Coordinates of C-alpha atoms and ligand atoms in Angstrom, one line a residue:
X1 CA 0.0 0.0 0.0
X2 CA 1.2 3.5 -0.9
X3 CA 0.6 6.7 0.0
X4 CA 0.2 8.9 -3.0
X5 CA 2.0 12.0 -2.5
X6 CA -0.3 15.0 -2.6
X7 CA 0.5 17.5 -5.4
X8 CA 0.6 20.8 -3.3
X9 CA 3.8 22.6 -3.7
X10 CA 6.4 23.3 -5.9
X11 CA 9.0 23.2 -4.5
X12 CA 11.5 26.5 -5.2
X13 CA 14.7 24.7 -4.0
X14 CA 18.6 25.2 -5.3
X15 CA 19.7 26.2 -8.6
X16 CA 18.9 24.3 -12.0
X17 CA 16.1 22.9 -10.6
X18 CA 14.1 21.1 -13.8
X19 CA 11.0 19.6 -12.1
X20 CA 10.8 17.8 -8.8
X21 CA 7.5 15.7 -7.9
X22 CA 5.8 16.9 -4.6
X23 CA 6.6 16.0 -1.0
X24 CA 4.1 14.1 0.5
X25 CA 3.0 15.5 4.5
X26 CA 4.1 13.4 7.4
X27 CA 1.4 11.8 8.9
X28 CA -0.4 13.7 12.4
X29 CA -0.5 10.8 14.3
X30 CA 2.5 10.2 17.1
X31 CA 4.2 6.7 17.4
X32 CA 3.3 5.5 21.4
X33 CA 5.6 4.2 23.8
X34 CA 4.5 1.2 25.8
X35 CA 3.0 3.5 28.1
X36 CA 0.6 5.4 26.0
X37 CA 3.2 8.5 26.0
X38 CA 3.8 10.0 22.4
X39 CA 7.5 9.5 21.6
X40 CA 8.0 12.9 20.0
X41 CA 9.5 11.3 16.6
X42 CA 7.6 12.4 14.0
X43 CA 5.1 14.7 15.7
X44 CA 7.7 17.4 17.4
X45 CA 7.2 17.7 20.7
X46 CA 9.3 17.1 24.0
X47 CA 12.0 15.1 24.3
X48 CA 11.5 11.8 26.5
X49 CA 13.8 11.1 29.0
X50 CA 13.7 7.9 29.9
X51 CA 16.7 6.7 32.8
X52 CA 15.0 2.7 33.3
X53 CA 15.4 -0.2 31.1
X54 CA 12.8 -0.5 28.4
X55 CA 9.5 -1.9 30.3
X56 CA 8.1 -4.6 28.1
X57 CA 4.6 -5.4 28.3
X58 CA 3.2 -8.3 30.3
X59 CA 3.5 -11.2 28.0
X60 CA 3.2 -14.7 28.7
X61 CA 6.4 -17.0 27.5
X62 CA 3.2 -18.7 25.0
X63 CA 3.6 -15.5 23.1
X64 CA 6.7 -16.2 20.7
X65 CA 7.7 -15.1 17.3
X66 CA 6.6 -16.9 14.4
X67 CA 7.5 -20.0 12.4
X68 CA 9.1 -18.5 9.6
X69 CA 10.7 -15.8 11.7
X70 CA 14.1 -15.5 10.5
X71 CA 16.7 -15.2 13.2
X72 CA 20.5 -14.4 11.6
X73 CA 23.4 -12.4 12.6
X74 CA 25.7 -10.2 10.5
X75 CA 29.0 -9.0 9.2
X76 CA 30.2 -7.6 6.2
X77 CA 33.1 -8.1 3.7
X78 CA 35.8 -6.0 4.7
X79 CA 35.3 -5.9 8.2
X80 CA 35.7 -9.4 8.7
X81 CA 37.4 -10.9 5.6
X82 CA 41.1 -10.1 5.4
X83 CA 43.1 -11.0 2.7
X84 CA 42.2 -8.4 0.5
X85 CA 44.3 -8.7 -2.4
X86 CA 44.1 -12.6 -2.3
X87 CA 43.0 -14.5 -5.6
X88 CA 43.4 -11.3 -8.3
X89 CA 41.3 -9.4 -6.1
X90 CA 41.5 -6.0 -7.0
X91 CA 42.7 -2.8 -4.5
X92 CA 39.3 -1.5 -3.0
X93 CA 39.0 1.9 -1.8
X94 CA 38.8 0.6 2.3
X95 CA 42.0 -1.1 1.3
X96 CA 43.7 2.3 -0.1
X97 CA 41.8 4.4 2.8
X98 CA 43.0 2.2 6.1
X99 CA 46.4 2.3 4.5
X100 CA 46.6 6.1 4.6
X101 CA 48.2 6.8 7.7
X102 CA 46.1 8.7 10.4
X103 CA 42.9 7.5 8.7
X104 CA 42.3 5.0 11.1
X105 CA 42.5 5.0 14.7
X106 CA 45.8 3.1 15.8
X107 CA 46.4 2.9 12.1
X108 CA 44.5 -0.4 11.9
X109 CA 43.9 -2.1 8.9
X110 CA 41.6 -4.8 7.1
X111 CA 44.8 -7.2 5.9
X112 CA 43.9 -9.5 8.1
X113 CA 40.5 -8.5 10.1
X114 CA 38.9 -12.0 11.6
X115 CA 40.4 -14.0 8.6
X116 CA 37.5 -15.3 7.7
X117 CA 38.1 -15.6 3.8
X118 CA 40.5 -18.7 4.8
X119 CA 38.4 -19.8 7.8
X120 CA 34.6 -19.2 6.2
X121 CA 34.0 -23.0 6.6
X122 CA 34.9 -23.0 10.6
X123 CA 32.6 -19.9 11.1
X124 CA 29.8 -21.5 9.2
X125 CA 30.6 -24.0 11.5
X126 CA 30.0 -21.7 14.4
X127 CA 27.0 -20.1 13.3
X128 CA 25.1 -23.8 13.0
X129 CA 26.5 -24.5 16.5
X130 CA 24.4 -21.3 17.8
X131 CA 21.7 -22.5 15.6
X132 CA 21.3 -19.3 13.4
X133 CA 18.8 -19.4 11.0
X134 CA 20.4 -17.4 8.5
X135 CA 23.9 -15.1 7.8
X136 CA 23.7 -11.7 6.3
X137 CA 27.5 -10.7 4.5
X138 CA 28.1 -8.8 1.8
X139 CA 29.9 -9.7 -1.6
X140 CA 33.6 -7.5 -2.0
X141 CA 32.9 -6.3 -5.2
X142 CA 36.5 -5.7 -6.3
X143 CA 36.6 -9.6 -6.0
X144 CA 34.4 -9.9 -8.6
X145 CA 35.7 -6.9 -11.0
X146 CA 38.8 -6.1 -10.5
X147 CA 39.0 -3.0 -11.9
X148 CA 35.0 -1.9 -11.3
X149 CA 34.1 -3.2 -15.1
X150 CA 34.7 -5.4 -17.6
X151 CA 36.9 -8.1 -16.6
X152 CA 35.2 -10.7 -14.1
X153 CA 37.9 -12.4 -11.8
X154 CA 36.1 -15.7 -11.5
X155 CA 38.6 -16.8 -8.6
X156 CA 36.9 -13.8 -6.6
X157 CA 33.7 -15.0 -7.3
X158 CA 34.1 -18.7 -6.2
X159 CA 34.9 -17.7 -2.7
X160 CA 30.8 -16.1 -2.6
X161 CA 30.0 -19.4 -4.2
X162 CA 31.4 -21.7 -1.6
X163 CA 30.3 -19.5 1.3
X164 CA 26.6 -20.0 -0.2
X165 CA 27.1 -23.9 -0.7
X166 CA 28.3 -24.2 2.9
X167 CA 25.0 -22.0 4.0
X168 CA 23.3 -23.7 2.4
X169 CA 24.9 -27.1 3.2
X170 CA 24.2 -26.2 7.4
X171 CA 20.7 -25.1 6.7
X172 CA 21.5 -21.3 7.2
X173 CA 19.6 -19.1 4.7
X174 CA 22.6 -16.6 2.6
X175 CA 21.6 -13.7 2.9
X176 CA 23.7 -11.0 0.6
X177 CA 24.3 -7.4 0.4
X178 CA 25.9 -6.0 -3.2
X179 CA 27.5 -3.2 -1.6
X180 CA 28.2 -3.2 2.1
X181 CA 31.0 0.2 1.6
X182 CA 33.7 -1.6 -0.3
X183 CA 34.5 -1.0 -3.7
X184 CA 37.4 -1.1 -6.0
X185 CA 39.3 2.0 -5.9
X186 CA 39.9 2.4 -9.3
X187 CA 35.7 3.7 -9.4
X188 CA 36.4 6.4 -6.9
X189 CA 39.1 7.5 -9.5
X190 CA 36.7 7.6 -12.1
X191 CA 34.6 10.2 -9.8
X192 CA 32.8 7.8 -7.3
X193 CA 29.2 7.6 -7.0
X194 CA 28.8 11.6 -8.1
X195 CA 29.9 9.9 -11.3
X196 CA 26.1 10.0 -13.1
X197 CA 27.3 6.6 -14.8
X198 CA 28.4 4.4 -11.2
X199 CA 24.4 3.4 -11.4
X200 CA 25.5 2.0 -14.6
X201 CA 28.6 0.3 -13.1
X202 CA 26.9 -1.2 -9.9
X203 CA 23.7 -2.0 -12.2
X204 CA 25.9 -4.3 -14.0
X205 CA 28.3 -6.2 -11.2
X206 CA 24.8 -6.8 -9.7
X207 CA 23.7 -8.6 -13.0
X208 CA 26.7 -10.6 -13.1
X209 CA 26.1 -11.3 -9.4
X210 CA 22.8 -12.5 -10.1
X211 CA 23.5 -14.7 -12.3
X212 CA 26.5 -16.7 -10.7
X213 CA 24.9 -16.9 -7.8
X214 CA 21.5 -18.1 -8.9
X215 CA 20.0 -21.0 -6.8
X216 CA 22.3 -20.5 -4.3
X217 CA 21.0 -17.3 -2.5
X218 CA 17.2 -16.2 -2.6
X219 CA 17.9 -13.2 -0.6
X220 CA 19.6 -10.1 -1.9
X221 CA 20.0 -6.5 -0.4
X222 CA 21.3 -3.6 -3.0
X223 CA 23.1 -1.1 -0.8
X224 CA 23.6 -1.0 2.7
X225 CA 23.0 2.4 4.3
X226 CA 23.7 4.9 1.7
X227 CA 23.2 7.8 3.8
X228 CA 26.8 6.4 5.8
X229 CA 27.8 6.3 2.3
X230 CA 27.5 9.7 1.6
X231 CA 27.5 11.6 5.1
X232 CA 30.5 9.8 6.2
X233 CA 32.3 9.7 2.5
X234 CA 31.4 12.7 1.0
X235 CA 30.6 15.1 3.8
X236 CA 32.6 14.3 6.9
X237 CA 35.6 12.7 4.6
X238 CA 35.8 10.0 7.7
X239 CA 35.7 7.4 5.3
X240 CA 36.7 6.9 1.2
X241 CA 36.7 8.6 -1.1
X242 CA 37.3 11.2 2.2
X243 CA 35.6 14.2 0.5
X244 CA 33.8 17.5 2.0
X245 CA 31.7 18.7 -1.0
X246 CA 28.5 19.4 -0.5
X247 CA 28.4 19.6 -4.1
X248 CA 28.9 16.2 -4.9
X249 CA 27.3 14.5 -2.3
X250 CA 23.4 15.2 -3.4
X251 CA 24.7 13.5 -7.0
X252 CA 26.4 10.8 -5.3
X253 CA 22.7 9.9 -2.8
X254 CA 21.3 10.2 -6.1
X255 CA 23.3 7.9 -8.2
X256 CA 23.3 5.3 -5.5
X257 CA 19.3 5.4 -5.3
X258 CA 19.6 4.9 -9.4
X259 CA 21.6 2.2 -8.8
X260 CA 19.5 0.3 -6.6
X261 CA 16.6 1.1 -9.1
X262 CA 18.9 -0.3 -11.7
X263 CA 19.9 -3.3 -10.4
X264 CA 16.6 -4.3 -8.5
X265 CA 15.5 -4.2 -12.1
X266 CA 18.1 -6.8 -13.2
X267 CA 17.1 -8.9 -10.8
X268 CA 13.8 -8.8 -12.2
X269 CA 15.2 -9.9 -15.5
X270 CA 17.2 -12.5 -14.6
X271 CA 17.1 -13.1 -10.8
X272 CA 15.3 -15.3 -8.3
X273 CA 14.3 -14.6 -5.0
X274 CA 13.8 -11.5 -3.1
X275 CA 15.5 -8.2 -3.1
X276 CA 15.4 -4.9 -1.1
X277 CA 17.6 -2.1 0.4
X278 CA 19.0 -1.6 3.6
X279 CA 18.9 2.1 5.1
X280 CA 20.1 2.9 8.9
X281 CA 16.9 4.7 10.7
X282 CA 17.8 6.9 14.3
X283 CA 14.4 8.5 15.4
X284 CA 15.0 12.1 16.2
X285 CA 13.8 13.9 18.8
X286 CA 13.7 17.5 19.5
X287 CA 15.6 18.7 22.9
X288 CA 12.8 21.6 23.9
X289 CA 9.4 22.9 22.4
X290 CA 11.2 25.8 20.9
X291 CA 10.6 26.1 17.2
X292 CA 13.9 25.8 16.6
X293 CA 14.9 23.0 18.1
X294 CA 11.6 21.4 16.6
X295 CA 12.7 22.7 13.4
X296 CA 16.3 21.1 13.8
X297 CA 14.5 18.0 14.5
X298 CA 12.4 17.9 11.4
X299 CA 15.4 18.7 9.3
X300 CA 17.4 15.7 10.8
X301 CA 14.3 13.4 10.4
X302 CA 14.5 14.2 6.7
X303 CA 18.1 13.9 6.1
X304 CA 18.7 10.7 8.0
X305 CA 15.6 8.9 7.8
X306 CA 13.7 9.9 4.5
X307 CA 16.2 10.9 2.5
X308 CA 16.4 7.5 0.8
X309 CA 13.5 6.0 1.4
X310 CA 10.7 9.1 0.3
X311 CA 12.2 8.7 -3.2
X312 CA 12.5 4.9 -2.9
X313 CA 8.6 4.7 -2.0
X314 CA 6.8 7.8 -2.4
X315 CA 8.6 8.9 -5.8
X316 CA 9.9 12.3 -4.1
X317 CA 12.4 13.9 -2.0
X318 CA 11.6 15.3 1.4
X319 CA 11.0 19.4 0.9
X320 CA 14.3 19.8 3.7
X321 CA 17.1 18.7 1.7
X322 CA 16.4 21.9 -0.5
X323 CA 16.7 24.0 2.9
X324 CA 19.6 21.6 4.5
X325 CA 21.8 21.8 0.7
X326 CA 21.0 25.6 -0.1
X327 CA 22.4 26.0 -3.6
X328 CA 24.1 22.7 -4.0
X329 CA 20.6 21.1 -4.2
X330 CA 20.4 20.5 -7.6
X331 CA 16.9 18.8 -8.7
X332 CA 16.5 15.9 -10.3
X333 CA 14.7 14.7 -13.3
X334 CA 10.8 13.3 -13.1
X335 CA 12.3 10.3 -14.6
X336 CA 14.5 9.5 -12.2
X337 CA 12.1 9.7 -9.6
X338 CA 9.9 7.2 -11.5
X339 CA 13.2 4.7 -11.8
X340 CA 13.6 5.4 -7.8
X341 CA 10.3 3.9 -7.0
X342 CA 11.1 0.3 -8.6
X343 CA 9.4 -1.4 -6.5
X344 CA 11.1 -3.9 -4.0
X345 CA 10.4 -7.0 -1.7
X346 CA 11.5 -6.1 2.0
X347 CA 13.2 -3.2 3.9
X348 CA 16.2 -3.7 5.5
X349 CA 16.6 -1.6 9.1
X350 CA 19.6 -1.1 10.7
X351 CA 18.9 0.3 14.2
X352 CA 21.5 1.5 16.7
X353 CA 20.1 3.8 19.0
X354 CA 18.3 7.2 19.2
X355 CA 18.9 10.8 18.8
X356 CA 17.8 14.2 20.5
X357 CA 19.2 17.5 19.0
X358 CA 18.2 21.4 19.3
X359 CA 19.2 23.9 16.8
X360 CA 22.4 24.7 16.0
X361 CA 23.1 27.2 13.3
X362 CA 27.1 26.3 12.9
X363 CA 26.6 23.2 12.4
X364 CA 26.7 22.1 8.6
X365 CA 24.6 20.6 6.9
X366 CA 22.1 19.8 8.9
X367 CA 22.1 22.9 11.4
X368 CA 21.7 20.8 14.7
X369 CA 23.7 19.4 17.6
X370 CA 23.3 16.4 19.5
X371 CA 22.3 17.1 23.5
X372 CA 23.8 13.7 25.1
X373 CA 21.6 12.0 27.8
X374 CA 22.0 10.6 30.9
X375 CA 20.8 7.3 30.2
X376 CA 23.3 4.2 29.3
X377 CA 25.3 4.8 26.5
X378 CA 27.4 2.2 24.3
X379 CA 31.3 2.2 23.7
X380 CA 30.5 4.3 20.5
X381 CA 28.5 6.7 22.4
X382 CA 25.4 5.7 21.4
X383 CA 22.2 5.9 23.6
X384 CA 20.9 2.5 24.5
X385 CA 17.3 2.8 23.4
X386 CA 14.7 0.0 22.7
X387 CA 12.1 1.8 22.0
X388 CA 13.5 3.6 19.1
X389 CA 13.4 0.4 17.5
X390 CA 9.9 0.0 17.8
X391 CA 9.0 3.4 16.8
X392 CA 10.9 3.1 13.7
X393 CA 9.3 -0.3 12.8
X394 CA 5.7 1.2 13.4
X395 CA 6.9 4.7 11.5
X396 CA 8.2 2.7 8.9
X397 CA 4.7 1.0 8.2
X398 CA 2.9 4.4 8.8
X399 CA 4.8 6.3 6.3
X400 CA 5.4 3.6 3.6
X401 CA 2.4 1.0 3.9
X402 CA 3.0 -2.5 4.7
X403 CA 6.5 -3.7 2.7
X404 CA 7.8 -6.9 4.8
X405 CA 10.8 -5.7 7.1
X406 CA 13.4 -7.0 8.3
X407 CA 15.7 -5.6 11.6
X408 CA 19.4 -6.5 9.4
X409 CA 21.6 -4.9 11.5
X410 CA 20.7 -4.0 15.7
X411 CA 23.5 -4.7 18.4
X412 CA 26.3 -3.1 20.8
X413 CA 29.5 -2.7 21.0
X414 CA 30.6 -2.9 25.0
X415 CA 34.5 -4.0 25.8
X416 CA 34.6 -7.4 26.7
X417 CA 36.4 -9.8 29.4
X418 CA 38.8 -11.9 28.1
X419 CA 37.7 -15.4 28.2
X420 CA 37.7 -17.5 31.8
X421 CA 37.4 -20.9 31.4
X422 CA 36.0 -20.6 27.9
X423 CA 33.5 -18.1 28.9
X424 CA 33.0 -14.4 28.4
X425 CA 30.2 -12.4 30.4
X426 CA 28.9 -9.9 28.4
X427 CA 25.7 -9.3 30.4
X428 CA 25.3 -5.7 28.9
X429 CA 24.8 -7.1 25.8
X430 CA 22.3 -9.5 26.8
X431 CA 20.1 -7.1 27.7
X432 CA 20.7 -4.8 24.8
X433 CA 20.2 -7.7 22.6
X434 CA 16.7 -8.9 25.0
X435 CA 15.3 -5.4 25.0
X436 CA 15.6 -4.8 21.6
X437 CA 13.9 -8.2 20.4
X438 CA 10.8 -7.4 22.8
X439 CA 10.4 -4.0 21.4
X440 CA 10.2 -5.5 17.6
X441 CA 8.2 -7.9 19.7
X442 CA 5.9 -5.4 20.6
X443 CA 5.9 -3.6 17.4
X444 CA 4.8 -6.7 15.7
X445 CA 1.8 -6.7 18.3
X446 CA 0.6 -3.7 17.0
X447 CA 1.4 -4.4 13.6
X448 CA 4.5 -4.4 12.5
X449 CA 5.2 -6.6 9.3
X450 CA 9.3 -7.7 10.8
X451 CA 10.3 -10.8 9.0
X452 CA 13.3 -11.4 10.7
X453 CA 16.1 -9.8 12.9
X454 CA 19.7 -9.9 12.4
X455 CA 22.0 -9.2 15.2
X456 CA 25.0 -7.2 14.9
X457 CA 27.6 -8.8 14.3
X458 CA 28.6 -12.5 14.8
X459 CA 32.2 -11.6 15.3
X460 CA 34.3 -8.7 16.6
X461 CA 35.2 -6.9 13.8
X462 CA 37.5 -4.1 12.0
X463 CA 34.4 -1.3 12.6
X464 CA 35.5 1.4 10.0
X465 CA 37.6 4.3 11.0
X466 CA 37.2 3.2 14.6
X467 CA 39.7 -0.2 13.7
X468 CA 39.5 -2.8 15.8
X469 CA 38.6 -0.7 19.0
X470 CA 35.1 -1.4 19.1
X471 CA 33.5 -4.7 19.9
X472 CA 30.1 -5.6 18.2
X473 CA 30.5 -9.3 17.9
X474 CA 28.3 -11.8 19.9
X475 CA 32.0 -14.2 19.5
X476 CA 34.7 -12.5 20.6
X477 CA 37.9 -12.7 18.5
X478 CA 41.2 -12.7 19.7
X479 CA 43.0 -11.0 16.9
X480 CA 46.7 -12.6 18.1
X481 CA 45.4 -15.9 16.9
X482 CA 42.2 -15.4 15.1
X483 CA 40.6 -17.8 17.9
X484 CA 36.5 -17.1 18.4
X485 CA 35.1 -17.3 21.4
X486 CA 30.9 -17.4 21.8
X487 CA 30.1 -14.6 24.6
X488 CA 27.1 -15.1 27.0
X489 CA 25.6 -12.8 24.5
X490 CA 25.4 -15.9 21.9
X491 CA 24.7 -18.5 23.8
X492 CA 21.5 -16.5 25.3
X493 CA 20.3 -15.5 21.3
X494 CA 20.4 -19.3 20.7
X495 CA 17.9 -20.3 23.5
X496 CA 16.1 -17.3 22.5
X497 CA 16.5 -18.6 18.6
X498 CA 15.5 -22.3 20.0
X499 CA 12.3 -21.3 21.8
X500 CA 11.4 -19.1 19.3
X501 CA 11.4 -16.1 21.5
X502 CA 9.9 -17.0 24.7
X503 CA 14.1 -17.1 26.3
X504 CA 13.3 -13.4 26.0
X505 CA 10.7 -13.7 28.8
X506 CA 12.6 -16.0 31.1
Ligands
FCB1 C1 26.5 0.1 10.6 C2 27.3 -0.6 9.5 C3 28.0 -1.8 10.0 C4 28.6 -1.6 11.4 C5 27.6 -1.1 12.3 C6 28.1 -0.9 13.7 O1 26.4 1.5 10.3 O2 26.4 -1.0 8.5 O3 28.9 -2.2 9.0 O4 29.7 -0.8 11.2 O5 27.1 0.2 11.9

């Protein structure tokens, strides 16, 4: 079910503007907390402050998820794999970026992450052993094309093969992302995704994707959170290509949605199975009434949370990037729009936490500022908050109608014990990891269409510019010897996975 988008304004937004669809309104109604308090995410309003665990409702343990529910964990290529020149791969920009020195805190690397392109069949091991339903990775793309184009490296390829056949071989449903961040760096040279031909580029590695892979995987994800893409690649320059243009980055969002358009229609053509997108989603919540700091909030709504997915399902971009990109917004063609909305099978949510801002006019692009609360917060300074999840989920069907969802990334990184006597308490993570499943719990009560839920991440892992510093795994690794380790964090999401929820109760 869509909403149509009601044809009220034109939009007068940026130079060399040709014609830009309407925005549709956000709905009046405010998402609920469990207590029957409105959240403040969509409607502005006050902040909640909320200083006690998440309160789930009284359930009974006879209320579990369902059959089919699809209970995975997941990583991605270069923050796990290593070996990243192995088999005629070719250099991808994470490889070139980790390698510049300051780039990375304590000058990490990916050359050798968790190893797991030489130990995939020992981790698929692991993952039947704590009786995951499915793995969500992602496929390196300079692997497959060395160079971004032409020439496929078939060697590459084979190593996605096998990791499929062993999935598949343990029962565990593949679950693959096209581009988790990594690509070869030869495509930033060519001008990166502000390049109006990458859609062409990513359209076609998808195709040849596809059909390698057919049979083996039924469940594909285009992109994986391109607003990280561009905020943290082309804004904040934190990650490659490591550019601060607001010119380019509104071409480069663009591009990325046409790819996903593109390639979700080459699946159509020659793929089988499902496909869909994966965005990050952070309610936001305004720190005062004031009109300003409700303001801010709106604006940071639209830039994190519907700048993807208005285009993706309601054919137009959200009226604020025009006021958040000034004279860099550029307009884009009606047609485009129209190739935007391809139509997909599932959303993909990743959900970390929460955010409140006010107004902060210094602040580029966005013109807000984070107020920090005084609730529990994560090693990566992140708010540990349930009920985001939920609000999203239930925002999510409000907004866009009732595509099937899945939770493919949700977890927290906390440092960990080493091991005593083969065990490592991680009880923070446990109740991260149980709050957060009986929020979508509750969100499905009320409605919710969630397929599945994958935590975040089966192993420790290299987590961008912050290196190996953060751990987000549910088995820790010890990077000395590459040895995993299940924390109580895993071994409590298999009885959950085993009693089909009700372990969340207990
Ligand atoms: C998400 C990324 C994932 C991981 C987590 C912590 O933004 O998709 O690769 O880094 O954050």
């Amino acid at each position: 079910m869509r909403e149509t988008p009601s044809l009220i304004k034109e939009p007068k937004i940026g130079e060399g503007l040709t014609k830009v669809s309407a925005w549709p309104r956000e709905p009046t109604i405010a998402p609920m907390n469990s207590t029957g308090q409105p959240l403040g995410f969509i409607i502005p309003g006050k902040a909640t402050y909320p200083t006690q665990p998440h309160a789930p409702k009284a359930m009974t343990a006879n209320t579990t998820f369902p059959e089919d529910f699809l209970w995975g964990a997941a990583t991605s290529a270069y923050q796990i794999e290593g070996s990243p020149l192995a088999d005629g791969a070719g250099v991808s920009n994470w490889h070139r970026f980790s390698h510049i020195p300051g780039k990375i805190a304590n000058g990490d690397t990916g050359d050798i992450a968790c190893d797991h392109y030489r130990r995939y069949e020992d981790d698929v091991k692991l993952m039947r052993e704590l009786g995951l339903k499915a793995y969500r990775f992602s496929i390196a793309w300079h692997r497959v094309f060395p160079e971004g184009r032409g020439r496929l490296n078939s060697k590459g390829l084979d190593f996605y093969l096998k990791l499929a056949d062993a999935l598949n071989a343990a029962g565990i449903e593949p679950c693959a992302t096209l581009h988790h961040w990594d690509w070869p760096a030869a495509l930033d040279d060519s001008g990166g995704w502000a390049n109006r031909d990458s859609a062409r580029w990513f359209a076609d590695y998808a195709h040849a994707v596809f059909r390698a892979m057919d049979g083996r995987v039924r469940h594909w994800a285009t992109l994986n959170e391109p607003w990280v893409i561009v905020h943290a690649g082309y804004f904040e320059g934190a990650h490659p290509p490591g550019l601060r243009s607001l010119e380019k980055y509104p071409l480069a969002a663009h591009n990325l949605l046409r790819g996903h358009a593109l390639a979700v229609q080459a699946f159509r053509a020659d793929g089988r199975g499902r496909i869909g997108l994966v965005a990050n989603l952070e309610p936001k919540y305004a720190a005062s009434g004031r009109t300003e700091d409700q303001a801010a909030m709106a604006r940071a709504h639209a830039y994190m949370n519907r700048q993807f997915l208005d285009p993706v399902f309601l054919g137009a971009y959200p009226e604020e990037l025009g006021e958040i990109f000034g004279r860099h917004w550029p307009g884009f063609p009606e047609e485009d729009l129209r190739l935007i909305q391809e139509p997909i099978d599932f959303l993909g949510i990743n959900y970390y936490s929460r955010s409140v801002v006010r107004d902060d006019p210094a602040n580029p692009p966005v013109r807000d500022a984070r107020v920090r609360q005084r609730s529990e917060h994560t090693d990566m300074d992140w708010e540990v908050f349930p009920e985001g999840l939920k609000a999203c989920l239930l925002w999510v069907k409000r907004r866009y109608g009732e595509i099937p969802l899945y939770v493919t990334e949700n977890g927290a990184a906390f440092a960990d014990p080493r091991p005593v006597e083969g065990r490592v308490a991680d009880p923070r993570r446990v109740e991260y990891l149980r709050n957060h499943l009986l929020a979508a719990h509750e969100a499905m009560a009320e409605g919710a269409n969630l397929k599945g839920y994958f935590a975040w991440s089966l192993l420790d892992n290299f987590e961008w510019a912050h290196g190996y510093a953060k751990r987000f795994g549910l088995v820790q690794v010890d990077y000395a010897t590459g040895a995993r380790t299940p924390k109580d964090s895993a071994l409590f999401y298999r009885r959950v996975i085993e009693s089909r929820g009700a372990a969340l109760w207990s």
